[in-house]
mmCIF file of C-alpha atoms in Angstrom:
data_model
loop_
_atom_site.group_PDB
_atom_site.id
_atom_site.type_symbol
_atom_site.label_atom_id
_atom_site.label_comp_id
_atom_site.label_asym_id
_atom_site.label_seq_id
_atom_site.Cartn_x
_atom_site.Cartn_y
_atom_site.Cartn_z
ATOM 1 C CA MET Y 1 34.414 45.019 27.551
ATOM 2 C CA THR Y 2 30.761 43.861 27.341
ATOM 3 C CA SER Y 3 27.978 46.412 27.834
ATOM 4 C CA PRO Y 4 25.541 46.199 30.444
ATOM 5 C CA SER Y 5 22.434 46.114 28.111
ATOM 6 C CA SER Y 6 23.655 43.435 26.039
ATOM 7 C CA SER Y 7 23.542 40.005 27.621
ATOM 8 C CA PRO Y 8 25.952 36.578 27.333
ATOM 9 C CA ILE Y 9 24.758 34.021 24.760
ATOM 10 C CA LYS Y 10 23.741 30.959 26.767
ATOM 11 C CA VAL Y 11 25.406 28.122 25.459
ATOM 12 C CA ALA Y 12 23.892 25.374 27.282
ATOM 13 C CA PRO Y 13 19.994 25.970 26.913
ATOM 14 C CA VAL Y 14 20.842 26.451 23.460
ATOM 15 C CA LEU Y 15 22.681 23.237 22.985
ATOM 16 C CA SER Y 16 20.407 21.546 25.097
ATOM 17 C CA SER Y 17 17.329 22.492 22.549
ATOM 18 C CA THR Y 18 19.504 21.418 19.676
ATOM 19 C CA VAL Y 19 19.963 18.242 21.041
ATOM 20 C CA ALA Y 20 16.661 17.499 22.229
ATOM 21 C CA THR Y 21 15.371 18.534 18.485
ATOM 22 C CA VAL Y 22 17.700 16.090 16.830
ATOM 23 C CA LEU Y 23 16.769 13.710 18.950
ATOM 24 C CA LEU Y 24 13.253 14.011 18.084
ATOM 25 C CA LEU Y 25 13.262 14.246 14.818
ATOM 26 C CA GLY Y 26 15.327 11.095 15.220
ATOM 27 C CA LEU Y 27 12.651 9.366 17.052
ATOM 28 C CA LEU Y 28 9.901 10.870 14.791
ATOM 29 C CA TYR Y 29 11.889 9.336 11.596
ATOM 30 C CA GLN Y 30 12.255 5.787 13.264
ATOM 31 C CA ALA Y 31 8.698 5.609 14.165
ATOM 32 C CA GLY Y 32 7.614 7.036 10.691
ATOM 33 C CA ASP Y 33 5.978 3.532 9.944
ATOM 34 C CA ILE Y 34 4.060 3.347 13.124
ATOM 35 C CA PHE Y 35 2.483 6.890 12.662
ATOM 36 C CA LEU Y 36 1.620 5.547 8.847
ATOM 37 C CA LEU Y 37 -0.133 2.625 10.232
ATOM 38 C CA LEU Y 38 -1.874 5.142 12.661
ATOM 39 C CA PHE Y 39 -2.866 7.251 9.977
ATOM 40 C CA VAL Y 40 -3.982 4.396 7.670
ATOM 41 C CA ALA Y 41 -5.786 3.066 10.791
ATOM 42 C CA VAL Y 42 -7.612 6.588 11.292
ATOM 43 C CA LEU Y 43 -8.513 6.234 7.580
ATOM 44 C CA LEU Y 44 -10.516 3.097 8.206
ATOM 45 C CA SER Y 45 -11.887 4.073 11.056
ATOM 46 C CA LEU Y 46 -13.311 6.936 9.365
ATOM 47 C CA PHE Y 47 -14.666 4.771 6.405
ATOM 48 C CA LEU Y 48 -16.116 2.416 8.874
ATOM 49 C CA GLY Y 49 -17.821 5.182 10.964
ATOM 50 C CA ALA Y 50 -19.446 6.812 7.703
ATOM 51 C CA VAL Y 51 -20.696 3.506 6.772
ATOM 52 C CA ARG Y 52 -22.085 3.305 10.331
ATOM 53 C CA ASP Y 53 -23.701 6.398 9.922
ATOM 54 C CA ALA Y 54 -25.138 5.538 6.652
ATOM 55 C CA LEU Y 55 -26.732 2.353 7.888
ATOM 56 C CA VAL Y 56 -28.019 4.076 10.735
ATOM 57 C CA ARG Y 57 -29.771 6.916 9.036
ATOM 58 C CA ARG Y 58 -31.103 4.893 5.977
ATOM 59 C CA THR Y 59 -32.198 1.772 8.368
ATOM 60 C CA ARG Y 60 -32.596 3.329 11.656
ATOM 61 C CA LEU Y 61 -30.590 -0.013 13.317
ATOM 62 C CA PRO Y 62 -28.822 0.129 16.405
ATOM 63 C CA ALA Y 63 -25.380 1.707 15.941
ATOM 64 C CA SER Y 64 -23.540 -1.238 17.341
ATOM 65 C CA VAL Y 65 -25.515 -3.715 14.717
ATOM 66 C CA ALA Y 66 -24.740 -1.144 11.889
ATOM 67 C CA PHE Y 67 -21.081 -0.925 13.411
ATOM 68 C CA THR Y 68 -20.951 -4.712 12.867
ATOM 69 C CA LEU Y 69 -21.957 -5.113 9.457
ATOM 70 C CA ALA Y 70 -19.993 -2.473 8.299
ATOM 71 C CA VAL Y 71 -16.984 -4.362 9.534
ATOM 72 C CA VAL Y 72 -18.145 -7.759 8.304
ATOM 73 C CA GLY Y 73 -19.192 -5.897 4.996
ATOM 74 C CA THR Y 74 -15.877 -4.488 4.302
ATOM 75 C CA ILE Y 75 -14.130 -7.624 5.432
ATOM 76 C CA ALA Y 76 -16.274 -9.497 2.836
ATOM 77 C CA ALA Y 77 -15.837 -6.980 0.053
ATOM 78 C CA VAL Y 78 -12.136 -7.318 0.574
ATOM 79 C CA SER Y 79 -12.287 -11.401 0.673
ATOM 80 C CA GLY Y 80 -14.345 -11.166 -2.405
ATOM 81 C CA LEU Y 81 -12.177 -9.134 -4.096
ATOM 82 C CA VAL Y 82 -9.194 -11.600 -3.495
ATOM 83 C CA THR Y 83 -11.436 -14.394 -4.695
ATOM 84 C CA LEU Y 84 -12.248 -13.069 -7.635
ATOM 85 C CA LEU Y 85 -8.371 -12.135 -8.596
ATOM 86 C CA VAL Y 86 -6.477 -14.529 -7.369
ATOM 87 C CA PRO Y 87 -7.904 -17.402 -9.569
ATOM 88 C CA PRO Y 88 -7.245 -16.088 -12.823
ATOM 89 C CA VAL Y 89 -3.941 -14.960 -11.819
ATOM 90 C CA VAL Y 90 -3.095 -18.226 -10.910
ATOM 91 C CA GLU Y 91 -4.250 -19.916 -13.999
ATOM 92 C CA GLN Y 92 -2.330 -17.588 -16.271
ATOM 93 C CA THR Y 93 0.566 -17.876 -14.263
ATOM 94 C CA GLN Y 94 -0.039 -21.687 -14.654
ATOM 95 C CA GLN Y 95 -0.264 -21.336 -18.494
ATOM 96 C CA LEU Y 96 3.061 -19.112 -18.613
ATOM 97 C CA VAL Y 97 5.025 -21.931 -16.678
ATOM 98 C CA GLY Y 98 3.342 -24.760 -18.698
ATOM 99 C CA ASN Y 99 4.185 -22.760 -22.270
ATOM 100 C CA LEU Y 100 7.610 -21.847 -21.287
ATOM 101 C CA PRO Y 101 9.430 -24.856 -22.157
ATOM 102 C CA THR Y 102 8.095 -24.269 -25.726
ATOM 103 C CA TYR Y 103 8.902 -20.838 -25.764
ATOM 104 C CA VAL Y 104 12.448 -21.634 -24.626
ATOM 105 C CA THR Y 105 12.626 -24.161 -27.724
ATOM 106 C CA ALA Y 106 11.342 -21.824 -30.264
ATOM 107 C CA TRP Y 107 14.001 -19.212 -29.237
ATOM 108 C CA GLN Y 108 16.744 -22.003 -29.143
ATOM 109 C CA GLU Y 109 15.537 -22.918 -33.007
ATOM 110 C CA TRP Y 110 15.492 -19.168 -33.791
ATOM 111 C CA LEU Y 111 18.714 -18.813 -32.319
ATOM 112 C CA GLN Y 112 20.418 -21.410 -33.962
ATOM 113 C CA ARG Y 113 18.854 -20.492 -37.418
ATOM 114 C CA MET Y 114 20.554 -16.901 -37.050
ATOM 115 C CA LEU Y 115 23.962 -18.703 -36.243
ATOM 116 C CA LEU Y 116 23.621 -20.889 -39.311
ATOM 117 C CA ARG Y 117 23.029 -17.838 -41.504
ATOM 118 C CA TYR Y 118 25.238 -15.380 -39.973
ATOM 119 C CA PRO Y 119 28.752 -17.230 -39.003
ATOM 120 C CA ARG Y 120 30.192 -14.240 -37.453
ATOM 121 C CA MET Y 121 27.329 -14.539 -34.860
ATOM 122 C CA GLN Y 122 28.660 -17.585 -33.656
ATOM 123 C CA GLU Y 123 32.121 -15.945 -32.522
ATOM 124 C CA ILE Y 124 30.113 -13.098 -30.648
ATOM 125 C CA TRP Y 125 27.787 -15.997 -29.369
ATOM 126 C CA LYS Y 126 30.590 -17.976 -28.089
ATOM 127 C CA ALA Y 127 32.382 -15.220 -26.614
ATOM 128 C CA GLU Y 128 29.127 -13.419 -24.659
ATOM 129 C CA SER Y 129 27.509 -17.157 -23.985
ATOM 130 C CA ALA Y 130 29.513 -17.687 -20.991
ATOM 131 C CA LYS Y 131 28.593 -14.120 -19.253
ATOM 132 C CA LEU Y 132 24.745 -15.044 -20.237
ATOM 133 C CA VAL Y 133 24.797 -18.519 -18.673
ATOM 134 C CA SER Y 134 27.044 -16.802 -15.759
ATOM 135 C CA GLY Y 135 23.984 -13.820 -15.362
ATOM 136 C CA ILE Y 136 21.251 -16.591 -15.429
ATOM 137 C CA VAL Y 137 22.818 -18.508 -12.439
ATOM 138 C CA SER Y 138 23.339 -15.273 -10.540
ATOM 139 C CA GLN Y 139 19.835 -14.246 -10.908
ATOM 140 C CA ALA Y 140 18.883 -17.801 -9.850
ATOM 141 C CA GLU Y 141 20.831 -17.628 -6.767
ATOM 142 C CA GLY Y 142 19.879 -13.832 -5.898
ATOM 143 C CA ALA Y 143 16.123 -15.286 -6.571
ATOM 144 C CA VAL Y 144 16.560 -18.164 -3.860
ATOM 145 C CA SER Y 145 18.550 -16.332 -1.386
ATOM 146 C CA GLY Y 146 15.718 -13.609 -1.714
ATOM 147 C CA ILE Y 147 12.768 -16.433 -0.836
ATOM 148 C CA LEU Y 148 13.627 -15.823 3.251
ATOM 149 C CA PRO Y 149 13.076 -12.050 2.920
ATOM 150 C CA GLN Y 150 10.004 -12.143 1.353
ATOM 151 C CA VAL Y 151 8.597 -14.793 3.172
ATOM 152 C CA VAL Y 152 9.552 -12.268 6.506
ATOM 153 C CA GLY Y 153 8.029 -9.676 4.085
ATOM 154 C CA ILE Y 154 5.131 -11.161 3.969
ATOM 155 C CA GLY Y 155 4.701 -11.575 7.319
ATOM 156 C CA HIS Y 156 4.931 -8.039 8.123
ATOM 157 C CA ALA Y 157 2.774 -7.494 5.810
ATOM 158 C CA VAL Y 158 0.097 -9.720 7.362
ATOM 159 C CA VAL Y 159 1.242 -8.043 11.038
ATOM 160 C CA ASN Y 160 0.562 -4.648 9.361
ATOM 161 C CA ILE Y 161 -2.647 -5.325 7.772
ATOM 162 C CA VAL Y 162 -3.946 -7.044 11.431
ATOM 163 C CA SER Y 163 -2.469 -3.924 13.288
ATOM 164 C CA ILE Y 164 -4.563 -1.366 10.833
ATOM 165 C CA LEU Y 165 -7.658 -3.804 11.079
ATOM 166 C CA VAL Y 166 -7.539 -3.416 14.815
ATOM 167 C CA MET Y 167 -6.637 -0.135 15.340
ATOM 168 C CA GLY Y 168 -9.045 1.064 12.905
ATOM 169 C CA ILE Y 169 -11.726 -0.662 14.859
ATOM 170 C CA PHE Y 170 -10.854 0.418 18.186
ATOM 171 C CA LEU Y 171 -10.722 4.042 16.932
ATOM 172 C CA ALA Y 172 -14.604 3.650 14.973
ATOM 173 C CA LEU Y 173 -15.985 2.126 18.200
ATOM 174 C CA HIS Y 174 -14.743 5.026 20.569
ATOM 175 C CA PRO Y 175 -13.247 8.034 18.456
ATOM 176 C CA ALA Y 176 -14.166 10.628 21.248
ATOM 177 C CA THR Y 177 -12.253 9.159 23.593
ATOM 178 C CA TYR Y 178 -9.066 8.913 21.748
ATOM 179 C CA ARG Y 179 -9.914 12.505 20.529
ATOM 180 C CA GLU Y 180 -9.936 13.685 23.865
ATOM 181 C CA TRP Y 181 -6.767 11.740 24.814
ATOM 182 C CA LEU Y 182 -4.985 13.953 22.158
ATOM 183 C CA ILE Y 183 -6.886 16.993 22.808
ATOM 184 C CA ALA Y 184 -5.242 16.374 26.472
ATOM 185 C CA LEU Y 185 -1.610 16.724 25.261
ATOM 186 C CA PHE Y 186 -2.873 20.566 24.129
ATOM 187 C CA PRO Y 187 -2.784 24.010 26.922
ATOM 188 C CA PRO Y 188 -6.490 23.965 28.159
ATOM 189 C CA LEU Y 189 -7.026 27.433 26.263
ATOM 190 C CA ARG Y 190 -6.465 25.748 23.153
ATOM 191 C CA ARG Y 191 -7.993 22.950 23.556
ATOM 192 C CA ASP Y 192 -11.458 24.045 22.027
ATOM 193 C CA LEU Y 193 -9.660 25.226 18.912
ATOM 194 C CA VAL Y 194 -8.040 21.869 18.573
ATOM 195 C CA ARG Y 195 -11.361 20.253 18.862
ATOM 196 C CA ASP Y 196 -12.374 22.070 16.272
ATOM 197 C CA VAL Y 197 -9.947 21.632 13.949
ATOM 198 C CA LEU Y 198 -10.011 17.414 14.264
ATOM 199 C CA GLY Y 199 -13.554 17.931 13.358
ATOM 200 C CA ASP Y 200 -12.818 19.664 10.628
ATOM 201 C CA VAL Y 201 -10.069 17.634 9.277
ATOM 202 C CA ALA Y 202 -11.921 14.564 10.261
ATOM 203 C CA ASN Y 203 -15.184 15.452 7.827
ATOM 204 C CA THR Y 204 -12.696 16.486 5.180
ATOM 205 C CA LEU Y 205 -10.810 13.179 5.248
ATOM 206 C CA ARG Y 206 -14.367 11.697 5.336
ATOM 207 C CA ALA Y 207 -14.991 13.416 2.313
ATOM 208 C CA TRP Y 208 -11.697 12.478 0.490
ATOM 209 C CA ILE Y 209 -12.700 8.929 0.953
ATOM 210 C CA VAL Y 210 -16.005 8.999 -0.443
ATOM 211 C CA GLY Y 211 -14.779 10.777 -3.302
ATOM 212 C CA GLN Y 212 -11.694 8.604 -3.773
ATOM 213 C CA LEU Y 213 -14.102 5.283 -3.871
ATOM 214 C CA LEU Y 214 -16.330 7.097 -6.323
ATOM 215 C CA ALA Y 215 -13.428 7.846 -8.618
ATOM 216 C CA MET Y 216 -12.296 4.593 -8.466
ATOM 217 C CA THR Y 217 -15.574 3.182 -8.851
ATOM 218 C CA VAL Y 218 -16.236 4.945 -12.133
ATOM 219 C CA LEU Y 219 -12.903 4.788 -13.649
ATOM 220 C CA ALA Y 220 -13.004 0.735 -12.835
ATOM 221 C CA ILE Y 221 -16.230 0.483 -14.375
ATOM 222 C CA LEU Y 222 -15.793 2.326 -17.720
ATOM 223 C CA THR Y 223 -12.047 0.676 -18.054
ATOM 224 C CA ALA Y 224 -13.792 -2.555 -17.150
ATOM 225 C CA ILE Y 225 -16.063 -2.409 -19.945
ATOM 226 C CA GLY Y 226 -13.507 -1.141 -22.800
ATOM 227 C CA LEU Y 227 -11.018 -4.205 -21.775
ATOM 228 C CA TYR Y 228 -14.137 -6.281 -21.740
ATOM 229 C CA PHE Y 229 -14.712 -5.508 -25.410
ATOM 230 C CA LEU Y 230 -11.121 -6.754 -26.345
ATOM 231 C CA ASP Y 231 -11.692 -9.859 -24.515
ATOM 232 C CA VAL Y 232 -9.144 -9.194 -21.741
ATOM 233 C CA LEU Y 233 -10.427 -10.904 -19.091
ATOM 234 C CA ALA Y 234 -7.564 -10.811 -16.116
ATOM 235 C CA CYS Y 235 -7.435 -7.277 -17.181
ATOM 236 C CA THR Y 236 -11.211 -6.805 -16.426
ATOM 237 C CA LEU Y 237 -11.115 -8.422 -13.143
ATOM 238 C CA PHE Y 238 -8.275 -6.008 -12.062
ATOM 239 C CA CYS Y 239 -9.520 -2.887 -13.034
ATOM 240 C CA LEU Y 240 -13.269 -4.123 -11.751
ATOM 241 C CA ALA Y 241 -11.054 -4.697 -8.228
ATOM 242 C CA PHE Y 242 -9.128 -1.563 -8.132
#
């Protein structure tokens, strides 16, 4: 017999809460890429806002003009890095493709010498050559079949980059509006605390971005200097970019 002081366990609320929690976690997992893009867009907006504020403080330009210069300068810097990196990579890739037949011929000649020198290897080569050829054919088929997914992946990456750029620009143009929309999701008694926390998080992320850029710049310059003395052009350009 149940005592009057004890209350029976209500199964329906517990089950409903469990199901709602599982569905919410599943939704967050499915929307993980969207949240990641949003986070990167927030970082981009903080970077653009920091550049805009620095231009306003140093040059006394209007905020709109400073923000336009920040966006144009960022796009120009990224385009310059791509222009700096792509031609050497393409040139060296073409050189590699052009010299590949020579390497293949030299490898075949070395293999023939080894087979003539060691007759036992001829039996092993006859047994393993079929596997080698089938492996090369399967890899070629896999490369051909993977062209379409790679094209789709490139298109997906382009869409993500454009989405991040658009979201970052809008977040940097009207940060207070989107911040207040987020704060409105919390109870009124906690909104001032949430506003302070968001301000601290923004300042911390802005300082982290500046620190990362400084560290990357110093590391790239020092590495590029060392590679320059080693006469490694492509690696030097890569390190200067990253």
